[in-house]
């Protein structure tokens, strides 16, 4: 799990960096800061390239983070004394199911977090909300605009950054907690 966590942590950090670069370039393009930054953003070429780079890194992060989510869920699935509601496969699968993808991945992450940290509290901690709400908002504000780049794209990028930073904290806490549980044979 530690190796997968490290990979997830690095790719998620790359999402933060790539998205931040994209947000700065989009801001320069939209608000005319190209002279200040001395970048060739006037024609939008750099902005387009940074946007594509950020999108590719985000896509790769979906795949690599899925490996960590699956493994962390599997560890708890095998170890758990109580029945878990979300299986390791569905912890990933719910992201692809329309409508359910608005709440089931959160439920799965909450269950993973609660079981890993051995918390009895049924309320989701603020960190999970700080991860999930910006993630949803990033999708909602970036969809359906006709213009090439808008302030909504900048907001979506900022929400993505906030969500990614919180995901990094979740990865760190869950992985550390799972390795503290005395059942080392489960963790590979």
mmCIF file of C-alpha atoms in Angstrom:
data_model
loop_
_atom_site.group_PDB
_atom_site.id
_atom_site.type_symbol
_atom_site.label_atom_id
_atom_site.label_comp_id
_atom_site.label_asym_id
_atom_site.label_seq_id
_atom_site.Cartn_x
_atom_site.Cartn_y
_atom_site.Cartn_z
ATOM 1 C CA UNK A 1 0.000 0.000 0.000
ATOM 2 C CA UNK A 2 2.865 2.395 0.755
ATOM 3 C CA UNK A 3 4.219 2.160 -2.793
ATOM 4 C CA UNK A 4 0.781 2.839 -4.262
ATOM 5 C CA UNK A 5 0.288 5.667 -1.794
ATOM 6 C CA UNK A 6 3.608 7.207 -2.806
ATOM 7 C CA UNK A 7 2.673 6.993 -6.485
ATOM 8 C CA UNK A 8 -0.761 8.471 -5.784
ATOM 9 C CA UNK A 9 0.774 11.216 -3.695
ATOM 10 C CA UNK A 10 3.258 12.173 -6.428
ATOM 11 C CA UNK A 11 0.725 12.146 -9.271
ATOM 12 C CA UNK A 12 -1.721 14.154 -7.163
ATOM 13 C CA UNK A 13 1.032 16.678 -6.410
ATOM 14 C CA UNK A 14 1.631 16.886 -10.167
ATOM 15 C CA UNK A 15 -2.083 17.622 -10.609
ATOM 16 C CA UNK A 16 -1.669 20.552 -8.216
ATOM 17 C CA UNK A 17 1.375 21.893 -10.076
ATOM 18 C CA UNK A 18 -0.038 21.399 -13.587
ATOM 19 C CA UNK A 19 -3.412 22.865 -12.656
ATOM 20 C CA UNK A 20 -1.785 25.838 -10.924
ATOM 21 C CA UNK A 21 0.269 26.557 -14.050
ATOM 22 C CA UNK A 22 -2.901 26.294 -16.131
ATOM 23 C CA UNK A 23 -4.795 28.654 -13.801
ATOM 24 C CA UNK A 24 -2.011 31.243 -14.004
ATOM 25 C CA UNK A 25 -1.856 30.988 -17.801
ATOM 26 C CA UNK A 26 -5.647 31.184 -18.152
ATOM 27 C CA UNK A 27 -5.695 34.213 -15.859
ATOM 28 C CA UNK A 28 -2.988 35.882 -17.945
ATOM 29 C CA UNK A 29 -4.934 35.122 -21.114
ATOM 30 C CA UNK A 30 -8.321 36.267 -19.813
ATOM 31 C CA UNK A 31 -7.166 39.383 -17.987
ATOM 32 C CA UNK A 32 -4.441 40.435 -20.432
ATOM 33 C CA UNK A 33 -1.423 39.915 -18.215
ATOM 34 C CA UNK A 34 0.701 38.542 -21.043
ATOM 35 C CA UNK A 35 2.942 41.623 -21.142
ATOM 36 C CA UNK A 36 3.508 41.432 -17.384
ATOM 37 C CA UNK A 37 4.392 37.739 -17.524
ATOM 38 C CA UNK A 38 6.251 38.073 -20.855
ATOM 39 C CA UNK A 39 4.603 34.872 -22.076
ATOM 40 C CA UNK A 40 3.257 34.240 -25.534
ATOM 41 C CA UNK A 41 -0.295 33.886 -24.219
ATOM 42 C CA UNK A 42 -1.852 36.440 -26.518
ATOM 43 C CA UNK A 43 -2.796 33.828 -29.105
ATOM 44 C CA UNK A 44 -3.687 31.244 -26.475
ATOM 45 C CA UNK A 45 -1.139 28.639 -27.618
ATOM 46 C CA UNK A 46 0.604 28.366 -24.236
ATOM 47 C CA UNK A 47 -2.748 28.332 -22.448
ATOM 48 C CA UNK A 48 -3.947 25.498 -24.682
ATOM 49 C CA UNK A 49 -0.782 23.495 -24.051
ATOM 50 C CA UNK A 50 -0.948 23.976 -20.284
ATOM 51 C CA UNK A 51 -4.641 23.079 -20.271
ATOM 52 C CA UNK A 52 -3.961 19.860 -22.202
ATOM 53 C CA UNK A 53 -1.035 19.019 -19.923
ATOM 54 C CA UNK A 54 -3.138 19.539 -16.797
ATOM 55 C CA UNK A 55 -5.962 17.462 -18.281
ATOM 56 C CA UNK A 56 -3.596 14.596 -19.134
ATOM 57 C CA UNK A 57 -2.023 14.624 -15.665
ATOM 58 C CA UNK A 58 -5.509 14.637 -14.118
ATOM 59 C CA UNK A 59 -6.547 11.665 -16.277
ATOM 60 C CA UNK A 60 -3.428 9.699 -15.313
ATOM 61 C CA UNK A 61 -4.105 10.563 -11.666
ATOM 62 C CA UNK A 62 -7.577 9.004 -11.955
ATOM 63 C CA UNK A 63 -5.993 5.738 -13.008
ATOM 64 C CA UNK A 64 -3.121 5.715 -10.506
ATOM 65 C CA UNK A 65 -5.267 6.881 -7.591
ATOM 66 C CA UNK A 66 -7.724 4.108 -8.437
ATOM 67 C CA UNK A 67 -5.013 1.552 -7.654
ATOM 68 C CA UNK A 68 -4.479 3.099 -4.220
ATOM 69 C CA UNK A 69 -8.226 3.359 -3.507
ATOM 70 C CA UNK A 70 -8.770 -0.262 -4.522
ATOM 71 C CA UNK A 71 -5.859 -1.562 -2.423
ATOM 72 C CA UNK A 72 -6.795 0.485 0.633
ATOM 73 C CA UNK A 73 -10.397 -0.736 0.398
ATOM 74 C CA UNK A 74 -9.278 -4.313 -0.119
ATOM 75 C CA UNK A 75 -7.095 -4.133 2.979
ATOM 76 C CA UNK A 76 -10.037 -2.990 5.071
ATOM 77 C CA UNK A 77 -12.434 -5.418 3.361
ATOM 78 C CA UNK A 78 -10.229 -8.352 4.409
ATOM 79 C CA UNK A 79 -9.524 -6.987 7.887
ATOM 80 C CA UNK A 80 -12.926 -5.628 8.827
ATOM 81 C CA UNK A 81 -14.876 -7.294 11.591
ATOM 82 C CA UNK A 82 -18.012 -5.468 10.540
ATOM 83 C CA UNK A 83 -19.557 -5.557 7.097
ATOM 84 C CA UNK A 84 -18.392 -2.826 4.799
ATOM 85 C CA UNK A 85 -21.048 -1.391 2.512
ATOM 86 C CA UNK A 86 -18.733 -0.654 -0.417
ATOM 87 C CA UNK A 87 -16.571 -3.365 -1.942
ATOM 88 C CA UNK A 88 -13.097 -2.549 -3.282
ATOM 89 C CA UNK A 89 -14.338 -2.811 -6.870
ATOM 90 C CA UNK A 90 -17.290 -0.517 -6.298
ATOM 91 C CA UNK A 91 -15.077 1.990 -4.492
ATOM 92 C CA UNK A 92 -13.711 2.619 -7.999
ATOM 93 C CA UNK A 93 -16.758 1.689 -10.057
ATOM 94 C CA UNK A 94 -19.049 4.302 -8.530
ATOM 95 C CA UNK A 95 -17.013 7.059 -10.179
ATOM 96 C CA UNK A 96 -18.339 5.874 -13.559
ATOM 97 C CA UNK A 97 -22.045 5.543 -12.672
ATOM 98 C CA UNK A 98 -24.050 8.660 -13.568
ATOM 99 C CA UNK A 99 -25.942 10.287 -10.689
ATOM 100 C CA UNK A 100 -24.456 7.807 -8.189
ATOM 101 C CA UNK A 101 -21.031 9.341 -8.895
ATOM 102 C CA UNK A 102 -22.256 12.448 -7.089
ATOM 103 C CA UNK A 103 -22.397 10.707 -3.700
ATOM 104 C CA UNK A 104 -21.260 7.054 -3.748
ATOM 105 C CA UNK A 105 -17.499 7.743 -4.131
ATOM 106 C CA UNK A 106 -17.768 10.031 -1.111
ATOM 107 C CA UNK A 107 -19.549 7.294 0.819
ATOM 108 C CA UNK A 108 -16.823 4.819 -0.129
ATOM 109 C CA UNK A 109 -14.024 7.201 0.898
ATOM 110 C CA UNK A 110 -15.802 8.002 4.160
ATOM 111 C CA UNK A 111 -16.120 4.315 4.943
ATOM 112 C CA UNK A 112 -12.450 3.730 4.091
ATOM 113 C CA UNK A 113 -11.347 6.688 6.208
ATOM 114 C CA UNK A 114 -13.527 5.729 9.169
ATOM 115 C CA UNK A 115 -12.504 2.062 9.120
ATOM 116 C CA UNK A 116 -8.810 2.790 8.584
ATOM 117 C CA UNK A 117 -8.589 5.355 11.358
ATOM 118 C CA UNK A 118 -10.825 3.137 13.509
ATOM 119 C CA UNK A 119 -13.266 5.930 14.221
ATOM 120 C CA UNK A 120 -16.708 5.222 15.616
ATOM 121 C CA UNK A 121 -18.070 8.582 14.535
ATOM 122 C CA UNK A 122 -20.532 8.186 11.677
ATOM 123 C CA UNK A 123 -20.231 11.831 10.596
ATOM 124 C CA UNK A 124 -17.731 12.519 7.850
ATOM 125 C CA UNK A 125 -14.732 14.553 9.027
ATOM 126 C CA UNK A 126 -14.214 18.036 7.555
ATOM 127 C CA UNK A 127 -11.223 16.817 5.532
ATOM 128 C CA UNK A 128 -13.458 14.531 3.476
ATOM 129 C CA UNK A 129 -15.916 17.328 2.822
ATOM 130 C CA UNK A 130 -12.997 19.609 1.914
ATOM 131 C CA UNK A 131 -11.964 16.998 -0.670
ATOM 132 C CA UNK A 132 -15.371 16.133 -2.083
ATOM 133 C CA UNK A 133 -17.164 19.485 -2.339
ATOM 134 C CA UNK A 134 -14.397 21.193 -4.379
ATOM 135 C CA UNK A 135 -14.165 18.074 -6.537
ATOM 136 C CA UNK A 136 -17.858 18.302 -7.401
ATOM 137 C CA UNK A 137 -17.692 22.063 -7.875
ATOM 138 C CA UNK A 138 -14.731 21.742 -10.239
ATOM 139 C CA UNK A 139 -16.859 19.589 -12.497
ATOM 140 C CA UNK A 140 -19.978 21.715 -12.253
ATOM 141 C CA UNK A 141 -18.392 25.104 -12.966
ATOM 142 C CA UNK A 142 -16.286 23.930 -15.905
ATOM 143 C CA UNK A 143 -19.034 22.361 -17.999
ATOM 144 C CA UNK A 144 -20.973 23.969 -20.806
ATOM 145 C CA UNK A 145 -19.369 27.340 -21.416
ATOM 146 C CA UNK A 146 -19.139 28.446 -25.046
ATOM 147 C CA UNK A 147 -16.196 30.786 -24.665
ATOM 148 C CA UNK A 148 -12.649 29.530 -25.039
ATOM 149 C CA UNK A 149 -11.539 30.395 -21.494
ATOM 150 C CA UNK A 150 -13.667 31.960 -18.789
ATOM 151 C CA UNK A 151 -13.313 32.862 -15.126
ATOM 152 C CA UNK A 152 -15.287 29.667 -14.486
ATOM 153 C CA UNK A 153 -12.319 27.699 -15.841
ATOM 154 C CA UNK A 154 -10.084 29.467 -13.339
ATOM 155 C CA UNK A 155 -12.537 28.650 -10.536
ATOM 156 C CA UNK A 156 -12.660 25.010 -11.665
ATOM 157 C CA UNK A 157 -8.873 24.878 -11.541
ATOM 158 C CA UNK A 158 -8.807 26.353 -8.051
ATOM 159 C CA UNK A 159 -11.385 23.807 -6.892
ATOM 160 C CA UNK A 160 -9.314 21.017 -8.445
ATOM 161 C CA UNK A 161 -6.213 22.213 -6.595
ATOM 162 C CA UNK A 162 -8.071 22.355 -3.264
ATOM 163 C CA UNK A 163 -9.532 18.901 -3.790
ATOM 164 C CA UNK A 164 -6.168 17.425 -4.799
ATOM 165 C CA UNK A 165 -4.414 18.831 -1.728
ATOM 166 C CA UNK A 166 -7.096 17.332 0.510
ATOM 167 C CA UNK A 167 -6.815 14.009 -1.318
ATOM 168 C CA UNK A 168 -3.082 14.008 -0.600
ATOM 169 C CA UNK A 169 -3.840 14.424 3.102
ATOM 170 C CA UNK A 170 -6.413 11.624 2.965
ATOM 171 C CA UNK A 171 -3.935 9.305 1.229
ATOM 172 C CA UNK A 172 -1.310 10.054 3.860
ATOM 173 C CA UNK A 173 -3.651 9.557 6.832
ATOM 174 C CA UNK A 174 -5.318 6.379 5.558
ATOM 175 C CA UNK A 175 -2.044 4.765 4.546
ATOM 176 C CA UNK A 176 -0.390 5.615 7.866
ATOM 177 C CA UNK A 177 -3.416 4.349 9.802
ATOM 178 C CA UNK A 178 -3.604 1.096 7.862
ATOM 179 C CA UNK A 179 0.056 0.366 8.469
ATOM 180 C CA UNK A 180 -0.434 0.968 12.193
ATOM 181 C CA UNK A 181 -3.123 -1.731 12.346
ATOM 182 C CA UNK A 182 -1.519 -4.967 13.603
ATOM 183 C CA UNK A 183 -2.297 -7.174 10.654
ATOM 184 C CA UNK A 184 0.724 -6.751 8.427
ATOM 185 C CA UNK A 185 -0.012 -9.840 6.316
ATOM 186 C CA UNK A 186 -2.999 -8.074 4.779
ATOM 187 C CA UNK A 187 -0.952 -5.147 3.499
ATOM 188 C CA UNK A 188 1.148 -5.654 0.409
#
